Structure formats: C-alpha cells, structure tokens
Coordinates of C-alpha atoms in Angstrom, one line a residue:
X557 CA 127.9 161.0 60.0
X558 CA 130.7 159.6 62.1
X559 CA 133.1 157.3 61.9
X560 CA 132.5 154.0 62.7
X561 CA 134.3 152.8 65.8
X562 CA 137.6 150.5 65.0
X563 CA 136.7 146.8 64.8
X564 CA 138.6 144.1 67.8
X565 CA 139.7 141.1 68.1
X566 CA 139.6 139.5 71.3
X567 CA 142.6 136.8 71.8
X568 CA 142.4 134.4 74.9
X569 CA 145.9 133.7 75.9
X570 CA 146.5 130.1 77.8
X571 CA 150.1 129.3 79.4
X572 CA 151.0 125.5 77.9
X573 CA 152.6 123.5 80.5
X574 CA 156.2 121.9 79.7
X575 CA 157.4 124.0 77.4
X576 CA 161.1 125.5 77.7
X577 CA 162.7 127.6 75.0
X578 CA 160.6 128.1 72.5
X579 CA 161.5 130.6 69.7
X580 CA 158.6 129.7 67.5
X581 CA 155.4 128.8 67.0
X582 CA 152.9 127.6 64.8
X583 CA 149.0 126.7 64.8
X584 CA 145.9 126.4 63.0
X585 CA 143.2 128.6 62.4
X586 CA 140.9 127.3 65.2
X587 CA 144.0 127.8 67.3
X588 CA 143.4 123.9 68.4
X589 CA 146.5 122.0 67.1
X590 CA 149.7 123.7 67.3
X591 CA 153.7 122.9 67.2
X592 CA 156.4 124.7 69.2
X593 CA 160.1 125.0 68.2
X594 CA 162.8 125.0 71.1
X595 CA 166.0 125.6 71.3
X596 CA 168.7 122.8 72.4
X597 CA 169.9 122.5 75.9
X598 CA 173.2 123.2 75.5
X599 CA 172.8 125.7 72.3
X600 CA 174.5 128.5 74.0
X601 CA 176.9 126.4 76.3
X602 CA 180.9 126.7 75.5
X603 CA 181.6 123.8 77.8
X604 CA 179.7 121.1 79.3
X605 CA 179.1 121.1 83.1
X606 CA 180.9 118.0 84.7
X607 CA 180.1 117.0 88.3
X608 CA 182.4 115.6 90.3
X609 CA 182.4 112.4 91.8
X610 CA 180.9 112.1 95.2
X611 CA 184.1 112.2 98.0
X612 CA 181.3 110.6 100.7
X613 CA 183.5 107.0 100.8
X614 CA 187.1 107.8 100.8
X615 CA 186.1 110.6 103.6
X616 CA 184.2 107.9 106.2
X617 CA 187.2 105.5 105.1
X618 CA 189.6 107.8 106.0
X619 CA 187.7 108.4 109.4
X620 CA 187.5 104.7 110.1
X621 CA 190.8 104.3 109.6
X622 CA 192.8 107.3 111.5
X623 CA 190.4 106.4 114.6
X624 CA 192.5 105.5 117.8
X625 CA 191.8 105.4 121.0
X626 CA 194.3 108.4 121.4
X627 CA 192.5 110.8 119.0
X628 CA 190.2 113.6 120.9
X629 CA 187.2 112.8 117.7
X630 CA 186.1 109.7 119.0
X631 CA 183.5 109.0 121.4
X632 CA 182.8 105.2 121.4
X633 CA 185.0 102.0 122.1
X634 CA 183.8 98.6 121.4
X635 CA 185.7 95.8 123.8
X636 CA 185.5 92.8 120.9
X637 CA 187.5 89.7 123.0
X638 CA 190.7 91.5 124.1
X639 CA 190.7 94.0 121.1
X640 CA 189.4 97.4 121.0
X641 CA 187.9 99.5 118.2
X642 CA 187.8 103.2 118.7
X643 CA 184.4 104.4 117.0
X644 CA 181.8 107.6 116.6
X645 CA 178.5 107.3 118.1
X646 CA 176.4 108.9 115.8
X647 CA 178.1 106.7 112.8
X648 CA 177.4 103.4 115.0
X649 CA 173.7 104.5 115.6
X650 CA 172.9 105.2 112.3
X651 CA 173.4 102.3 111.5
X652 CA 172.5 99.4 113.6
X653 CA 169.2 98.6 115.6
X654 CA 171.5 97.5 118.7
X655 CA 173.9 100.5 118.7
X656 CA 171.0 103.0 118.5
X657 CA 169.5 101.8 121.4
X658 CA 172.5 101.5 123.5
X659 CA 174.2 104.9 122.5
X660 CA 171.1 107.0 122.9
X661 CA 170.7 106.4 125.9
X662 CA 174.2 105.7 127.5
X663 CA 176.0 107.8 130.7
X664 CA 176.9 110.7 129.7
X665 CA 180.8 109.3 130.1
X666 CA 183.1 109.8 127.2
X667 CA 184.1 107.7 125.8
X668 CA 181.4 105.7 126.2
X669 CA 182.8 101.6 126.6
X670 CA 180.6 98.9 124.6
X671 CA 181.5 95.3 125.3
X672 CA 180.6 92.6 122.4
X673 CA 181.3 89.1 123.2
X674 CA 179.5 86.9 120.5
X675 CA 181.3 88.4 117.9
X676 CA 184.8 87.9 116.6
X677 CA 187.6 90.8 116.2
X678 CA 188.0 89.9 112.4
X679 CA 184.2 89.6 111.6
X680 CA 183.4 93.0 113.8
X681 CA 186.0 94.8 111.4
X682 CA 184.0 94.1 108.8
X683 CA 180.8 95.5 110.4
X684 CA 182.4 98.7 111.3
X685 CA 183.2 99.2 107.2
X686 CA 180.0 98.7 106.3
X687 CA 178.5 101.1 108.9
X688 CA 181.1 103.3 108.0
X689 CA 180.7 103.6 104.1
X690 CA 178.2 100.7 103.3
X691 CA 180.8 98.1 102.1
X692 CA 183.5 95.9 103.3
X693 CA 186.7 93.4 102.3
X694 CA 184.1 90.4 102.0
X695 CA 182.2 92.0 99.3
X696 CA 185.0 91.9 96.7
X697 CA 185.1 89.3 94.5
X698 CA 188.4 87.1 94.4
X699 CA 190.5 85.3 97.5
X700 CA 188.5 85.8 100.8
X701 CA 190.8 88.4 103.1
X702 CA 189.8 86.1 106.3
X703 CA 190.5 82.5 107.0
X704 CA 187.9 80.1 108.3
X705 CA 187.5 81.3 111.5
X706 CA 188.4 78.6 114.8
X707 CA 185.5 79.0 117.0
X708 CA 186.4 77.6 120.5
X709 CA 184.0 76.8 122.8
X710 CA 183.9 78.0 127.0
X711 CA 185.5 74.7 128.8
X712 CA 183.2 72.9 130.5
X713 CA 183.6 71.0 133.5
X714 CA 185.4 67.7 133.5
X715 CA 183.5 64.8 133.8
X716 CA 184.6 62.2 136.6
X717 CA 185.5 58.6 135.6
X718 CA 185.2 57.1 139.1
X719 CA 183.9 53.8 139.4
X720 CA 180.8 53.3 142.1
X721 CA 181.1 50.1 144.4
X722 CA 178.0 48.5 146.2
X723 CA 179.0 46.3 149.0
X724 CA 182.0 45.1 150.4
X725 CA 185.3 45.8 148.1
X726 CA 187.1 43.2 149.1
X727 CA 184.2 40.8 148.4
X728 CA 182.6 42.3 144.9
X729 CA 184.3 40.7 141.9
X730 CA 185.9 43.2 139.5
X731 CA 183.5 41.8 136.4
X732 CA 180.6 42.7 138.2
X733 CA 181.8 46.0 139.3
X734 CA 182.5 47.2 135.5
X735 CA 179.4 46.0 134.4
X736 CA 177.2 47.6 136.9
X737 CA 179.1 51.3 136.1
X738 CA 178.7 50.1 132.4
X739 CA 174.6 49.6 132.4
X740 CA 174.5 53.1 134.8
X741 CA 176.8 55.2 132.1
X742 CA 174.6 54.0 129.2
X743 CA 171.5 54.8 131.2
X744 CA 172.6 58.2 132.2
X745 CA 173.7 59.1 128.5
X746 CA 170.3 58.3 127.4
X747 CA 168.6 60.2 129.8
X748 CA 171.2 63.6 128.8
X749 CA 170.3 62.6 125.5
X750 CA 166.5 63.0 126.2
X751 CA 166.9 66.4 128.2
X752 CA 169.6 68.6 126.5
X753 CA 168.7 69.4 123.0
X754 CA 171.1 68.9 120.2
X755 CA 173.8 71.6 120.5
X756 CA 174.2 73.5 116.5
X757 CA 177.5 73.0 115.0
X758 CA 179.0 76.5 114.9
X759 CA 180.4 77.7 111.5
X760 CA 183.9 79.3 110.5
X761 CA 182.8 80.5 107.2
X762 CA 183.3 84.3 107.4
X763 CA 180.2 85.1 105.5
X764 CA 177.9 83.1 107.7
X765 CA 179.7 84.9 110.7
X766 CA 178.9 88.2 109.5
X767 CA 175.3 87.6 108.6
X768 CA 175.0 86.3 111.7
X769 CA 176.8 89.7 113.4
X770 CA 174.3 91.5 110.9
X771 CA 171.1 90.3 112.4
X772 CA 172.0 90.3 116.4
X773 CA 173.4 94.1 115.9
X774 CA 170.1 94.9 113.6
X775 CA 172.5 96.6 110.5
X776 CA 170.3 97.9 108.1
X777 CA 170.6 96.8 104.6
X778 CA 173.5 94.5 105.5
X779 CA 171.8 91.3 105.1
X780 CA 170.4 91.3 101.7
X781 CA 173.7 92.4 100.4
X782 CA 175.0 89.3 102.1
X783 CA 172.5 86.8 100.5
X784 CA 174.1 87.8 96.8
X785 CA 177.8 86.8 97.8
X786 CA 179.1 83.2 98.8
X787 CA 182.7 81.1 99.7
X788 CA 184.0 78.4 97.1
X789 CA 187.2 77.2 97.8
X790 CA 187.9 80.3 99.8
X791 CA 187.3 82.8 97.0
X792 CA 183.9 85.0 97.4
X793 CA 181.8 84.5 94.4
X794 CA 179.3 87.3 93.7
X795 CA 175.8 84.9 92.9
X796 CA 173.9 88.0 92.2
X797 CA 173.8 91.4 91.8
X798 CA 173.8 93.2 95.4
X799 CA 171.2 96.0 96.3
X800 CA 172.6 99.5 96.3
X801 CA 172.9 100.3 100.0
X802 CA 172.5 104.7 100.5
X803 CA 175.3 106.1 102.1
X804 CA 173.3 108.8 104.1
X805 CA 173.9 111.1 107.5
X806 CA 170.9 112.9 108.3
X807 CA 171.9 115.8 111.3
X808 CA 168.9 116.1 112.1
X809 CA 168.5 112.6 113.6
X810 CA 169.6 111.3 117.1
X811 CA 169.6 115.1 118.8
X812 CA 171.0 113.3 121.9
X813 CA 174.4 112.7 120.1
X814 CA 174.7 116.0 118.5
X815 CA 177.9 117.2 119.9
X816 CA 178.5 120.7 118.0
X817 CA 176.2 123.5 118.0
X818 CA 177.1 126.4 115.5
X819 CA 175.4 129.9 115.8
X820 CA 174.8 131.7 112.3
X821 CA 175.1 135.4 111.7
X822 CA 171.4 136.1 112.3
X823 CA 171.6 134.2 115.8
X824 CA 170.1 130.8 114.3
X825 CA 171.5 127.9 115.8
X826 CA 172.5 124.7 114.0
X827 CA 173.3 121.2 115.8
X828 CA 175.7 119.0 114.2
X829 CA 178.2 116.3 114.8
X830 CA 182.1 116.9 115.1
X831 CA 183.0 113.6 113.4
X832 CA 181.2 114.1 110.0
X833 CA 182.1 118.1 110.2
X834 CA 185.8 117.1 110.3
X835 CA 185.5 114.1 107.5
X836 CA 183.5 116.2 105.1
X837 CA 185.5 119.5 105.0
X838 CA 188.7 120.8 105.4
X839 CA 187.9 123.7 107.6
X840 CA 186.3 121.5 110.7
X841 CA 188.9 119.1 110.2
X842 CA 191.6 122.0 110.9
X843 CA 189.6 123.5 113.7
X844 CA 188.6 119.8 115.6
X845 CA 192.4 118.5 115.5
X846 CA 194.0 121.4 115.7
X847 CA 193.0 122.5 118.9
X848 CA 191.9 126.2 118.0
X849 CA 189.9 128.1 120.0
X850 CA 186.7 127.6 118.6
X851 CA 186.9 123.9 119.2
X852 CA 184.7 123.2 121.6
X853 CA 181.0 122.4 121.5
X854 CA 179.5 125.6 120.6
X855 CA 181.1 127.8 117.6
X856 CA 180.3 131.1 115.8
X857 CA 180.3 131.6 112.1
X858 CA 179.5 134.5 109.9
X859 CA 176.9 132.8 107.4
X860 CA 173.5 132.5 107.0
X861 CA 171.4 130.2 108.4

C-alpha cells in the first residue's frame, strides 16, 4: 500500500499585549501559564540620553524685559498712572479674562493703547511677570521687593464751615448762634451716616494688591498661587505649597492676533505670532530685529508643513 500521509500539528499563535524585548520564552504544556524574558532598556545603550532643561522662562523673561516702547516687536502699551509698559498682545490675552476681551477685539491701530487706573505701577509689574512666565518677585520667599504701598485717595471737595444766622445779626446773641449750627451739624452727620455706607479701608500690603489686580484683570491661575504666600514683618512667607501654574502658548488660539503667516514648501500656510517666533529661536529673532527682507507679515520657508 501507500504511505501514510505526514501527521500535523496545528499551533494557534496569539500576540500578548505589553511585551517589549523578549529573547525568551517559556510555557507549559497546555500553553496556559507562561514567562517571558526581556532584555534591559538600556542594554545596548553607550550613553544615557539627557534632556535638556526647558529654555521656555529665561526666553519670555528676556522678552519682558528688552520690551520698550521703541522696539518694532511690541504691539500693546498699558498707560498704568503716568507710567507706561510696552507689551505683546497675544502674551496679555493668553492670559487674563480682561485683556482677551479687550485685545481681540481692539482697532486695528498699532500699537494698540490700554489705560488701567485701579491699579498701581509697582503691583501691574508684577502682573505682567506672571503673564509672561507664570511667576513674579512676590513669590520668593525672603524680604518683600515692594514697600507698603501709600494709597491716596481723589480730593474731595472741601466742606464749608460757615455759620447760618436766623434773624437780625445785630440782635441774635453769639451763644445761641453756635448752638443752633451745633444741633444742625450733629443732625446732618447723622443723616450722612444713615445714607452713605461705610467706605472699606484700602490696604498697602502688596500681596492683597495683587490678588486684588488678579481677580479685576481675570488672570488665570494667579489667585490660588497667591492664597499659599503671605507678609510678616515685610518678609513673604511661603504658608503652603503653590499649585504648578503651565507655562503654555497655543498658536492656534486667538487667530485675530496672529501677526505672521509662513508658507511651507508644499504651499501650506501656517499662522503664528512674531513675539514668541523671536523669543523661542534664534533664526526669527535675527530676521524680526534685523530688518531683513522677509520681515514682514507673510514669509517663505523651504520645510514641510
């Protein structure tokens, strides 16, 4: 007869999940329990990848501080009493309620001129750091960098101390006179007293000033930060530990501020803002304040969308 046909074994393969490496492997005969043996990470690595530390805060530092009202990056100035600040939209909108509102839709005049009355030079420096790169002087522990602020009140008119006669002069007695204006001042003060409400005592302490700033400018994240720092004996004691605050600029957001718009190799076009092109790399930085060419508001490069 013939030979009898080869005998098969049929093996059902199954991927496992979550397993990297492997250069052996071991099971039972029902194929049910099993072990795998991997190779370390960083077996075949000479030299252990280091990443850098991010450059995100000295860069918007460094853009806070070389603005001036002279520079051709700026876009913004804030009128604070008889100081001004030169500024950057899209970093003042990003972060504040209030700013967003105003910027986004503002003339299309450049630079754009925001006045701020109810806040004080010293305290509005302090706001701009944080919206800048998320911190500021007053979150450092040690001697507080600003004095109790002197808060002076709008004069008010002067009040007339002019005594009110009824009847002849020459005939009233001078006692009765004072005592009638007497009984009419104390019955006037009572009846202010009733009207006006009771006037808040305004505070110097820096820290209250710029909470206060923080909630009538609607900075995010800036208020909880503030709750975990305090003033004794003008030194700022830390009373907890703050929340991390993200130091994030999303291009994509506020297209009406977007002030640079860059057309890739395959004619894809990318919108973008000159003052975090310049702060974040060298190249925009030359091109913006270097008056090249290409320094306007649309640019060519050779890359890839």
């Amino acid at each position: 007869g013939g030979s009898a046909p080869p005998v098969t074994d049929l093996i059902k393969l199954k991927r496992i999940q979550h397993i990297h490496r492997a250069v052996a492997a071991a099971c039972d005969a029902k194929g049910k329990n099993f072990c795998i043996l991997q190779v370390c990470p960083n077996e075949a690595l000479t030299e252990v990848p280091e990443i850098a530390p991010s450059d995100m805060v000295k860069n918007m530092r460094t853009l806070l501080d070389d603005a001036n009202e002279f520079d051709e990056l700026h876009d913004v100035i804030c009128m604070v009493g008889k100081q001004k600040f030169a500024a950057h939209s899209f970093v003042l909108a990003s972060g504040a309620e209030t700013f967003s509102k105003q910027l986004r839709f503002a003339e299309l005049a450049s630079p754009t001129i925001i006045e701020i009355d109810d806040i004080h030079p010293d305290i509005f420096k302090q706001v701009l750091q944080f919206l800048y790169y998320k911190t500021c002087d007053l979150f450092k522990e040690g001697p507080c960098p600003i004095g109790p602020i002197a808060i002076v009140d709008k004069p008010g008119e002067a009040v007339k101390d002019i005594l009110e006669v009824n009847g002849n002069p020459k005939e009233v007695s001078a006692f009765s006179v004072y005592s009638e204006n007497k009984n009419r001042k104390k019955k006037n003060s009572k009846n202010k007293n009733e009207k006006e409400p009771v006037k808040k005592t305004k505070t110097s302490n820096p820290l209250l000033l710029l909470h206060e700033a923080s909630k009538s400018l609607g900075i995010y994240g800036m208020s909880k930060v503030l709750d975990c720092y305090r003033i004794d004996e003008g030194r700022i004691v830390r009373k907890s530990s703050p929340p991390w605050v993200k130091l994030d600029f999303c291009s994509k957001n506020f297209d009406e501020l977007q002030d640079v718009t860059i057309t890739c190799e395959d004619d894809k076009e990318i919108y973008a803002h000159k003052c975090i092109l310049t702060t974040r790399s060298e190249y925009f930085f030359s091109m913006f304040n270097s008056g090249w060419t290409e320094s306007c508001s649309s640019l060519s490069l050779p890359l890839p969308a």
